[in-house]
XYZ file of C-alpha atoms in Angstrom:
689
model
C 30.600 5.880 2.456
C 27.470 4.781 0.698
C 24.132 5.558 2.283
C 21.224 3.222 1.934
C 18.549 2.663 4.567
C 17.776 3.408 8.188
C 15.110 2.103 10.501
C 13.758 -0.589 8.238
C 11.505 -3.317 9.515
C 9.758 -6.372 8.138
C 6.656 -5.550 6.149
C 3.215 -7.007 5.755
C 1.632 -7.034 2.321
C 0.491 -3.507 3.090
C 3.945 -2.258 4.172
C 6.515 -2.792 1.466
C 10.201 -2.154 1.411
C 12.342 -0.037 -0.913
C 11.971 3.008 1.253
C 8.544 2.270 2.738
C 9.734 2.019 6.316
C 7.929 1.469 9.613
C 8.322 4.346 12.117
C 9.352 3.616 15.701
C 6.232 5.038 17.324
C 2.656 3.991 16.757
C 1.380 7.537 16.916
C 1.572 9.666 13.797
C 4.351 12.243 13.782
C 4.480 15.594 12.142
C 6.574 15.536 9.007
C 9.177 17.980 10.261
C 9.837 15.974 13.436
C 10.468 12.610 11.805
C 13.999 11.368 11.460
C 14.560 10.699 7.803
C 15.154 7.345 6.206
C 16.743 6.873 2.842
C 17.346 4.501 0.004
C 20.711 5.191 -1.542
C 20.983 4.074 -5.125
C 24.703 3.924 -5.736
C 26.719 2.614 -8.614
C 28.191 -0.857 -7.938
C 31.638 -0.926 -6.361
C 33.970 -3.807 -5.692
C 34.066 -5.832 -2.519
C 37.555 -4.537 -2.001
C 36.217 -1.011 -1.884
C 33.610 -2.066 0.637
C 35.843 -3.978 3.004
C 37.098 -0.945 4.867
C 33.717 0.591 5.478
C 32.050 0.166 8.825
C 28.393 -0.715 8.864
C 26.252 0.576 11.679
C 23.248 -1.536 12.358
C 20.350 0.281 13.851
C 17.872 -2.012 15.510
C 14.196 -1.547 15.067
C 11.066 -2.729 16.775
C 7.469 -2.347 15.716
C 4.134 -4.036 15.689
C 4.537 -6.037 12.515
C 2.435 -8.879 11.263
C 4.433 -11.009 8.882
C 7.261 -11.031 6.419
C 5.636 -13.744 4.354
C 2.846 -11.383 3.334
C 5.072 -8.722 1.780
C 3.073 -8.718 -1.408
C 2.280 -5.089 -2.103
C 2.248 -4.490 -5.806
C 4.118 -1.326 -6.754
C 5.020 1.954 -5.110
C 1.363 2.726 -5.439
C -0.349 -0.604 -5.455
C -1.908 -1.309 -8.858
C -5.625 -1.752 -8.842
C -6.253 -2.616 -12.436
C -4.174 -3.986 -15.215
C -3.582 -2.616 -18.648
C -6.478 -3.614 -20.848
C -7.933 -6.833 -19.464
C -5.364 -7.523 -16.780
C -7.822 -6.566 -14.055
C -10.202 -9.265 -15.278
C -8.234 -11.714 -13.138
C -9.745 -10.403 -9.937
C -13.262 -10.048 -11.342
C -13.592 -13.598 -12.624
C -12.290 -15.729 -9.804
C -14.322 -17.023 -6.881
C -13.251 -19.680 -4.447
C -15.751 -22.455 -3.932
C -14.805 -24.103 -0.661
C -16.919 -24.645 2.436
C -16.681 -22.382 5.423
C -14.803 -19.519 3.809
C -14.640 -16.398 5.931
C -14.864 -13.040 4.288
C -12.835 -9.940 4.982
C -15.493 -8.582 7.335
C -14.732 -11.407 9.760
C -11.115 -10.436 9.867
C -11.893 -6.736 10.112
C -13.905 -7.565 13.213
C -10.996 -9.617 14.546
C -8.703 -6.671 13.917
C -10.966 -4.347 15.905
C -11.189 -6.815 18.760
C -7.503 -7.654 18.958
C -5.468 -5.703 21.455
C -2.211 -3.957 20.838
C 0.532 -6.233 19.579
C 3.470 -6.775 21.849
C 6.849 -5.300 21.082
C 9.501 -7.759 19.975
C 13.239 -7.808 20.155
C 14.721 -5.599 17.426
C 16.619 -7.117 14.524
C 19.142 -5.576 12.187
C 18.116 -4.745 8.661
C 21.351 -6.105 7.197
C 20.670 -9.537 8.716
C 17.069 -9.288 7.607
C 17.839 -8.749 3.964
C 20.941 -10.864 3.296
C 18.696 -13.737 2.218
C 16.411 -11.541 0.108
C 15.917 -11.331 -3.638
C 17.788 -9.430 -6.303
C 16.295 -8.193 -9.554
C 17.919 -11.065 -11.461
C 16.036 -13.544 -9.243
C 12.714 -12.251 -10.565
C 13.676 -11.725 -14.207
C 14.483 -7.980 -14.125
C 17.651 -7.806 -16.201
C 17.330 -5.362 -19.119
C 17.300 -1.613 -19.787
C 16.043 0.167 -22.882
C 18.177 3.303 -22.587
C 21.841 3.768 -23.504
C 22.871 6.589 -21.156
C 25.387 6.145 -18.346
C 23.803 5.616 -14.943
C 24.477 7.649 -11.816
C 23.803 7.619 -8.071
C 20.991 9.210 -6.113
C 19.100 8.828 -2.836
C 15.424 7.964 -3.103
C 13.121 8.916 -0.237
C 15.677 10.494 2.043
C 12.490 12.152 3.273
C 9.072 10.646 2.677
C 8.081 14.052 1.332
C 10.475 13.350 -1.547
C 7.859 10.982 -3.003
C 4.483 12.589 -3.705
C 1.642 10.768 -5.453
C -1.575 12.330 -6.743
C -4.261 10.102 -8.203
C -5.529 10.670 -11.716
C -9.301 10.420 -11.338
C -12.063 8.996 -13.488
C -12.175 12.108 -15.666
C -8.432 11.959 -16.322
C -7.597 14.940 -14.097
C -4.892 14.948 -11.439
C -6.563 15.103 -8.011
C -5.519 17.812 -5.566
C -6.617 18.760 -2.082
C -7.468 22.436 -2.431
C -10.687 22.988 -0.467
C -11.461 21.899 3.095
C -14.791 23.711 3.415
C -17.960 21.750 4.118
C -20.659 22.007 1.436
C -23.783 23.764 2.677
C -26.453 21.262 3.668
C -29.626 22.152 5.532
C -29.734 18.660 7.029
C -26.466 19.112 8.940
C -26.613 20.516 12.475
C -25.676 24.174 12.792
C -22.233 25.129 14.046
C -24.067 27.063 16.770
C -24.803 23.855 18.636
C -21.197 23.635 19.772
C -21.728 26.600 22.097
C -23.565 24.280 24.495
C -20.174 22.837 25.488
C -18.062 24.828 27.918
C -14.282 25.248 27.392
C -13.729 22.796 30.264
C -16.086 20.259 28.643
C -14.210 20.570 25.364
C -10.834 20.105 27.084
C -11.978 16.945 28.888
C -13.555 15.580 25.705
C -10.386 16.293 23.742
C -8.334 14.338 26.279
C -10.817 11.497 26.004
C -10.669 11.532 22.208
C -6.865 11.571 22.097
C -6.669 8.347 24.144
C -5.428 10.113 27.295
C -8.228 8.497 29.275
C -9.340 5.801 26.869
C -11.336 3.699 29.330
C -12.691 6.667 31.283
C -15.709 8.830 30.542
C -16.733 12.459 30.723
C -19.964 13.480 32.493
C -21.622 16.701 31.308
C -24.419 17.941 33.537
C -27.594 19.018 31.734
C -28.353 22.256 33.545
C -31.578 23.007 31.702
C -33.029 19.516 31.449
C -35.112 19.356 28.311
C -35.098 16.813 25.538
C -34.029 19.521 23.093
C -31.070 20.528 25.281
C -29.938 16.916 25.687
C -30.204 16.384 21.924
C -28.026 19.448 21.300
C -25.332 18.161 23.660
C -25.388 14.703 22.040
C -25.025 16.280 18.576
C -22.295 18.653 19.706
C -20.155 15.928 21.284
C -20.484 13.495 18.363
C -20.028 16.206 15.763
C -17.042 17.907 17.359
C -15.321 14.790 18.661
C -15.581 11.888 16.180
C -14.966 8.562 17.898
C -16.832 9.589 21.056
C -20.190 8.013 21.892
C -22.767 9.447 24.297
C -25.633 8.271 26.457
C -27.940 9.884 29.016
C -27.775 8.870 32.681
C -29.483 10.082 35.855
C -27.253 10.541 38.893
C -28.563 11.774 42.249
C -31.612 13.247 40.636
C -29.685 15.103 37.915
C -29.398 14.305 34.188
C -25.930 13.855 32.699
C -24.662 13.225 29.196
C -21.993 10.540 29.552
C -19.318 10.626 26.828
C -17.087 7.606 26.414
C -14.466 6.536 23.902
C -15.860 4.391 21.083
C -12.678 2.278 21.133
C -13.136 1.349 24.800
C -13.432 -2.354 25.593
C -17.122 -2.161 26.466
C -17.891 -0.393 23.199
C -16.182 -2.941 21.012
C -19.115 -5.305 21.121
C -21.083 -2.885 18.956
C -19.834 -1.839 15.522
C -21.936 0.345 13.258
C -22.685 -1.088 9.846
C -24.561 0.014 6.707
C -27.586 -1.955 7.893
C -27.375 -0.436 11.394
C -27.144 3.311 10.779
C -27.236 5.996 13.418
C -30.630 7.186 14.560
C -30.907 10.220 12.317
C -32.277 9.496 8.859
C -30.316 10.152 5.698
C -32.000 12.668 3.379
C -33.363 11.003 0.254
C -32.310 13.895 -1.972
C -28.675 13.604 -0.887
C -26.353 11.125 -2.534
C -25.672 8.162 -0.262
C -21.909 8.466 -0.541
C -19.736 11.311 0.643
C -16.710 11.538 -1.642
C -13.635 13.351 -0.393
C -9.965 13.837 -1.177
C -7.651 12.317 1.424
C -4.198 13.826 1.878
C -1.945 11.679 4.034
C 1.679 11.521 5.037
C 3.651 8.364 5.830
C 0.578 6.146 6.109
C -0.745 3.543 3.698
C -4.348 3.610 2.535
C -5.619 0.674 4.582
C -4.066 1.988 7.785
C -5.535 5.421 7.051
C -9.013 3.951 6.564
C -8.673 1.982 9.790
C -7.840 5.217 11.629
C -10.804 7.037 10.082
C -13.170 4.146 10.799
C -12.158 3.939 14.450
C -12.604 7.673 15.006
C -15.960 7.616 13.227
C -16.942 4.326 14.860
C -17.872 2.616 11.612
C -16.667 -0.488 9.821
C -13.752 -0.042 7.399
C -15.632 -1.849 4.634
C -18.076 1.026 4.086
C -15.186 3.043 2.646
C -14.359 2.626 -1.042
C -11.457 3.807 -3.190
C -9.989 3.381 -6.656
C -6.579 2.159 -5.526
C -4.365 1.820 -2.472
C -1.385 4.066 -1.879
C 1.734 2.946 -0.124
C 3.056 4.251 3.149
C 6.354 6.028 2.728
C 5.140 8.945 0.669
C 2.785 11.882 0.637
C -0.295 10.773 -1.264
C -3.536 12.359 -2.429
C -6.450 10.135 -3.390
C -10.228 10.038 -3.585
C -12.201 8.126 -0.962
C -15.942 7.526 -0.632
C -17.852 6.556 2.509
C -21.461 5.454 2.936
C -23.833 7.822 4.781
C -21.283 9.800 6.761
C -21.691 13.568 6.461
C -19.013 15.913 5.216
C -19.416 17.831 8.458
C -18.403 14.834 10.554
C -15.504 14.035 8.237
C -14.276 17.636 8.305
C -14.105 17.589 12.102
C -11.461 14.866 11.835
C -9.096 17.552 10.530
C -9.024 18.975 14.052
C -7.807 15.819 15.745
C -5.749 13.791 13.256
C -2.093 14.419 12.472
C -0.615 13.867 9.016
C -4.116 13.644 7.514
C -6.268 16.239 5.809
C -9.718 15.690 4.302
C -11.405 18.002 1.832
C -13.104 18.543 -1.521
C -16.310 17.011 -0.158
C -19.185 16.079 -2.476
C -22.245 13.837 -2.157
C -22.706 11.280 -4.916
C -24.973 8.318 -5.632
C -22.276 5.693 -6.162
C -19.162 4.461 -4.361
C -15.716 4.243 -5.932
C -14.516 1.004 -7.510
C -11.180 -0.637 -8.080
C -10.323 -0.288 -11.739
C -11.742 3.227 -12.129
C -8.348 4.784 -11.483
C -6.821 6.339 -14.592
C -3.305 6.442 -13.198
C -1.041 8.304 -10.778
C 1.040 11.449 -11.039
C 4.412 11.281 -9.279
C 6.668 14.017 -7.992
C 9.960 12.383 -7.025
C 13.152 13.873 -5.617
C 16.447 12.000 -5.944
C 18.874 13.691 -3.573
C 22.653 13.927 -3.685
C 22.893 12.853 -7.312
C 26.300 12.336 -8.901
C 25.294 12.573 -12.550
C 26.456 15.499 -14.659
C 23.920 17.846 -16.177
C 24.456 16.094 -19.503
C 23.827 12.663 -17.966
C 20.637 13.887 -16.322
C 19.337 15.346 -19.581
C 20.146 12.129 -21.450
C 18.465 9.968 -18.803
C 15.298 12.043 -18.515
C 14.992 12.570 -22.262
C 15.212 8.805 -22.749
C 12.565 8.245 -20.071
C 10.276 10.757 -21.792
C 10.831 9.613 -25.385
C 11.531 5.860 -25.070
C 10.173 4.962 -21.646
C 11.087 2.011 -19.455
C 10.488 -1.731 -19.369
C 7.180 -2.294 -17.604
C 8.541 -4.867 -15.166
C 6.692 -5.866 -12.050
C 8.775 -4.285 -9.288
C 10.530 -6.004 -6.414
C 7.633 -5.271 -4.068
C 5.595 -7.861 -5.963
C 7.762 -10.756 -4.784
C 8.196 -10.311 -1.043
C 11.294 -9.583 0.990
C 12.303 -12.835 2.672
C 14.126 -16.032 1.837
C 10.818 -17.526 0.641
C 9.693 -15.555 -2.437
C 5.947 -15.184 -2.805
C 6.019 -16.525 -6.360
C 7.179 -19.894 -4.984
C 4.033 -20.079 -2.862
C 1.969 -19.165 -5.925
C 3.639 -21.909 -7.934
C 2.788 -24.491 -5.253
C -0.868 -23.381 -5.328
C -1.038 -23.752 -9.099
C 0.536 -27.205 -8.800
C -2.080 -28.128 -6.164
C 0.863 -28.993 -3.961
C -0.918 -27.932 -0.793
C 1.524 -29.434 1.675
C 4.388 -27.547 0.047
C 2.346 -24.353 0.065
C 1.749 -24.680 3.811
C 5.393 -25.543 4.361
C 6.608 -22.515 2.410
C 4.403 -20.164 4.423
C 5.017 -21.677 7.873
C 8.454 -23.288 7.861
C 11.454 -21.696 9.590
C 13.536 -19.554 7.265
C 16.949 -17.909 7.308
C 17.221 -14.228 8.063
C 16.056 -12.051 10.913
C 12.375 -12.233 11.834
C 10.112 -11.206 14.683
C 10.670 -13.376 17.733
C 7.119 -14.644 17.983
C 7.140 -15.673 14.304
C 10.398 -17.576 14.815
C 8.861 -19.420 17.763
C 5.680 -20.117 15.825
C 7.614 -21.546 12.871
C 9.799 -23.675 15.135
C 6.728 -25.057 16.881
C 5.124 -25.878 13.548
C 8.263 -27.602 12.258
C 8.508 -29.652 15.455
C 4.881 -30.656 16.007
C 2.847 -29.863 12.872
C 0.169 -28.893 15.417
C -1.636 -25.722 14.236
C -3.159 -25.001 17.649
C 0.204 -25.272 19.388
C 1.856 -23.052 16.795
C -1.016 -20.563 17.008
C -0.409 -20.144 20.744
C 3.034 -18.711 19.938
C 1.442 -15.849 17.992
C 0.255 -12.796 19.902
C -1.010 -11.412 16.575
C -3.579 -13.897 15.282
C -4.627 -11.732 12.319
C -1.310 -12.060 10.479
C -1.367 -14.355 7.458
C 0.427 -17.144 9.297
C -2.089 -16.867 12.109
C -5.027 -16.994 9.715
C -3.631 -20.086 7.985
C -3.002 -21.831 11.305
C -6.512 -20.977 12.449
C -7.862 -22.494 9.226
C -5.769 -25.636 9.716
C -7.036 -25.954 13.284
C -10.591 -25.581 12.004
C -10.456 -27.902 8.963
C -7.458 -30.140 9.604
C -4.382 -31.001 7.558
C -6.432 -33.131 5.175
C -8.501 -30.152 4.019
C -5.859 -27.514 3.346
C -7.888 -25.946 0.531
C -10.638 -24.939 2.943
C -8.131 -23.960 5.618
C -6.321 -21.669 3.199
C -9.702 -20.328 2.080
C -10.346 -18.445 5.330
C -7.594 -16.014 4.338
C -9.112 -12.999 2.521
C -9.357 -13.683 -1.199
C -7.153 -10.842 -2.367
C -4.348 -11.996 -0.081
C -4.510 -15.509 -1.503
C -4.586 -14.326 -5.105
C -1.530 -12.137 -4.561
C 0.577 -15.322 -4.391
C -0.674 -16.495 -7.762
C -0.313 -13.062 -9.317
C 3.247 -13.005 -8.011
C 3.986 -16.190 -9.953
C 2.418 -14.767 -13.102
C 4.529 -11.636 -12.642
C 7.669 -13.748 -12.247
C 6.961 -15.523 -15.527
C 6.107 -12.251 -17.292
C 9.290 -10.504 -16.169
C 11.451 -13.381 -17.380
C 9.686 -13.589 -20.733
C 9.929 -9.842 -21.367
C 13.644 -9.877 -20.589
C 14.062 -12.725 -23.062
C 12.029 -10.905 -25.702
C 14.134 -7.712 -25.294
C 17.299 -9.824 -25.473
C 16.168 -11.531 -28.673
C 14.649 -8.614 -30.582
C 15.570 -5.415 -28.759
C 13.095 -2.577 -29.258
C 12.102 -3.624 -32.774
C 8.593 -4.784 -33.586
C 8.810 -8.198 -35.219
C 6.262 -10.498 -36.895
C 4.545 -12.638 -34.277
C 4.503 -9.907 -31.624
C 1.138 -9.136 -30.030
C -0.842 -5.891 -30.028
C -4.268 -5.109 -28.615
C -7.311 -4.299 -30.694
C -9.727 -3.227 -27.998
C -9.501 -6.017 -25.431
C -8.405 -8.623 -27.980
C -4.784 -9.487 -28.732
C -3.797 -10.001 -32.366
C -0.504 -11.019 -33.907
C 1.611 -8.583 -35.902
C 2.006 -9.748 -39.481
C 4.986 -9.255 -41.784
C 3.089 -6.693 -43.828
C 2.074 -4.379 -40.961
C 5.182 -4.351 -38.768
C 5.784 -0.686 -39.616
C 2.365 0.260 -38.261
C 3.472 -0.334 -34.686
C 6.167 0.704 -32.207
C 7.531 -1.088 -29.154
C 5.069 0.913 -27.049
C 2.197 -0.966 -28.723
C 3.521 -4.455 -28.002
C 1.997 -6.535 -25.202
C 3.038 -9.818 -23.629
C 0.640 -12.232 -21.916
C 0.534 -13.248 -18.306
C 0.028 -17.016 -18.536
C -3.559 -18.251 -18.501
C -6.243 -20.212 -20.322
C -7.744 -17.202 -22.117
C -4.696 -15.622 -23.773
C -2.685 -16.201 -26.920
C 1.097 -16.206 -27.076
C 3.550 -14.541 -29.458
C 4.087 -16.393 -32.712
C 7.859 -16.529 -32.501
C 10.496 -18.193 -30.335
C 9.245 -16.530 -27.116
C 6.176 -18.793 -27.250
C 8.442 -21.783 -26.727
C 10.126 -19.967 -23.848
C 6.735 -19.649 -22.112
C 6.170 -23.389 -22.460
C 9.655 -24.161 -21.149
C 9.461 -21.988 -18.032
C 6.049 -23.418 -17.091
C 7.083 -26.981 -17.880
C 10.111 -26.555 -15.620
C 7.602 -25.823 -12.838
C 5.471 -28.852 -13.770
C 2.707 -26.682 -15.191
C 0.991 -27.172 -18.539
C 0.586 -23.984 -20.550
C -2.360 -25.573 -22.355
C -4.214 -26.352 -19.125
C -4.227 -23.339 -16.812
C -7.608 -24.124 -15.278
C -7.570 -25.235 -11.660
C -10.002 -27.481 -9.826
C -10.478 -24.601 -7.364
C -12.074 -21.943 -9.524
C -10.364 -19.095 -7.696
C -6.986 -20.360 -8.843
C -7.855 -20.838 -12.516
C -5.729 -18.343 -14.420
C -7.488 -16.662 -17.311
C -4.379 -14.631 -18.077
C -4.024 -11.006 -19.157
C -1.962 -8.741 -21.389
C 0.528 -6.108 -20.315
C 2.489 -3.585 -22.347
C 6.193 -4.289 -22.309
C 7.393 -0.686 -22.543
C 5.679 2.322 -20.961
C 6.270 5.954 -21.881
C 5.417 8.204 -18.928
C 3.273 11.229 -19.645
C 3.735 14.810 -18.447
C 7.471 14.285 -17.895
C 9.397 17.257 -16.526
C 12.496 17.691 -14.426
C 14.926 20.117 -12.899
C 18.184 19.904 -10.979
C 18.291 21.947 -7.768
C 21.182 22.657 -5.409
C 20.880 22.759 -1.637
C 22.959 22.563 1.562
C 20.530 21.255 4.178
C 19.735 17.565 3.527
C 16.451 17.941 5.464
C 15.117 20.907 3.541
C 11.857 20.129 1.695
C 12.153 20.389 -2.070
C 8.488 19.772 -2.995
C 5.556 22.046 -2.242
C 2.692 19.757 -1.267
C -1.044 20.308 -1.618
C -1.194 21.010 2.121
C 1.580 23.594 1.817
C -0.355 25.348 -0.934
C -3.603 25.143 1.020
C -1.955 26.738 4.044
C -0.058 29.299 1.964
C 3.281 27.837 2.974
C 6.012 28.494 0.419
C 9.090 26.331 0.009
C 11.982 27.560 2.179
C 14.824 29.383 0.503
C 17.720 27.118 -0.348
C 21.234 27.841 -1.526
C 21.235 27.598 -5.300
C 25.001 27.147 -5.129
C 24.721 24.462 -2.455
C 27.061 21.512 -2.122
C 24.334 18.937 -2.863
C 22.363 18.462 -6.067
C 18.929 16.860 -6.396
C 16.997 15.675 -9.423
C 13.348 16.656 -9.090
C 11.174 14.853 -11.626
C 7.471 14.647 -12.382
C 5.660 12.095 -14.516
C 2.320 10.316 -14.836
C 1.898 6.548 -15.117
C -1.095 4.329 -15.906
C -2.408 1.906 -13.255
C -0.422 -1.260 -12.568
C 2.934 0.300 -13.350
C 5.804 0.807 -10.942
C 7.455 4.177 -10.392
C 10.536 2.363 -9.066
C 11.008 0.739 -12.457
C 10.970 4.185 -14.106
C 13.527 5.432 -11.567
C 15.607 2.280 -12.165
C 15.781 3.187 -15.861
C 17.012 6.690 -15.012
C 19.687 5.606 -12.536
C 20.557 2.272 -14.215
C 20.519 0.565 -10.835
C 19.344 -2.716 -9.321
C 16.525 -1.595 -7.038
C 16.562 -4.674 -4.798
C 17.314 -4.023 -1.164
C 19.566 -7.064 -0.993
C 21.822 -5.625 -3.697
C 22.037 -2.266 -1.962
C 22.742 -3.876 1.406
C 25.611 -5.887 -0.076
C 27.176 -2.685 -1.332
C 27.101 -0.922 2.017
C 24.749 0.303 4.689
C 25.067 3.420 6.796
C 22.351 4.051 9.326
C 21.344 7.699 9.460
C 19.826 9.420 12.455
């Protein structure tokens, strides 16, 4: 019986499907204790073959925001395009009154309470109205080998991502020591806390008495002694605040949890630093390598910010990493010492911080050079010859650089349709697409909210049905309540800019995928006159006389916009036709709202991964780890012994990709499989425990 997915839930734009699955518990779990989920990539079989199979439906519940916002772009979300593709985000600014920025919503997120649990829904019901690859233009392969089956992400440790930093080196966590700094308090200060004090403070920090406090009597009452206790508590227990109180003639240091309700009215910011001054000779930003398991970047930063009691927006990074994986990336934070960051290693599970340095500048989106992937496909069916053919083709020819399924959402309303409505200035349709009821399973409160909207068109009434006001639907409804139905542009504008632009980028990606499939169908992998190549940041057309100077790996195709040129062959007409069918004019891609004016970009149509290697390993235990992580190496933990004559076989592959490319599309080329969850669900679903 085919295996596919277990414990899958709806995703926000930060929590994408195709193996990126929400765990049942809000607390982080150690890797070895987590029940494993899987994506089974099986060869297609007939409906007759499937009819006898039973499908177990495991129900799931979690604190999820919205299915409409499932917009995450790639297995590791791209942060910059090839060549000038990232110019899209740099150029656009929305000019509408009353726009709220992301800081407003970050504050809302801190102030909101826990979301309520909803009735669980089955994944099969959830996805039967979803998209397939054909729906978003993913139809071609460049290789000729025969495909085979394999299970992707049976364990999240089967998908390991290491950033490639600004210098072009693969980042690793290999040092958790704190750099010597005379300005940091000495480790000796922690001796002022008794073992009992430390135990009570640990319970406070780990949310066991979140609204309580711990009183530490100052036996020798001097200002110096009180200062030492304050420093010791804050240094050893990030997330804990302190104050001095006098009780019955005695001085006490009162420690309380920074996430308590009374503390939420005060959030530290770059303009409101802690009392101690930051040394002028020290770089303002502490850079560190973050190792995390089964947590996406934004969630990880939220955890760090809450423990450190700072705003999430003082962190910077070169790119976001998705949840269901082990990832290693560089993070920078403003005026937080390495010593304080290192203490988080003592209280956070599935995180590890290290390789600390102080630097003058933060990190920026677009600085990322790429990502290095270590991927395990378990229980493969391909012969050794098939594996060699598939991996050799991936190394030598590459794969079509499609935008992956994550780009287009997971529900019956594809995100590119919302983007199309925005570009058409069809604001009522845009609102309707986001808020209307839709087929398929969905969180109960979202169903009620959509039904209320369909019945009354009253944003305030619909908003009352949402316990989670910070979801995209909630933000839109709040904007509509604020500005009214006659000013949808401003209402939509309160949603963070990047979230709004993801809809438009989804439409561009939809067009690009379809055009690339048509170009491959027409001309195959040959370079033909009229194709486009990049000279620096400028696209030029290939002429008859210099066709032999280029390969398919040099050819780019444009994302539609006002500042791009199109191929000088029949694909140019195809661009015009697909846009005209959507009532859009290819010659007028400027929008009256500047944010939605598409300048366009160029993207290579075929990518050859770098540093490609692979091996086939045999094993018996499906839960045995097959990848040695940075944390394993740091702790001196070797891979367990496994039976080299085992009954299962796994393909372990490594490769590096540039930014804005999708590892799932490379894996698709190896397995020759439709990667859409809908397609896999139609084949069969077996829920694993």
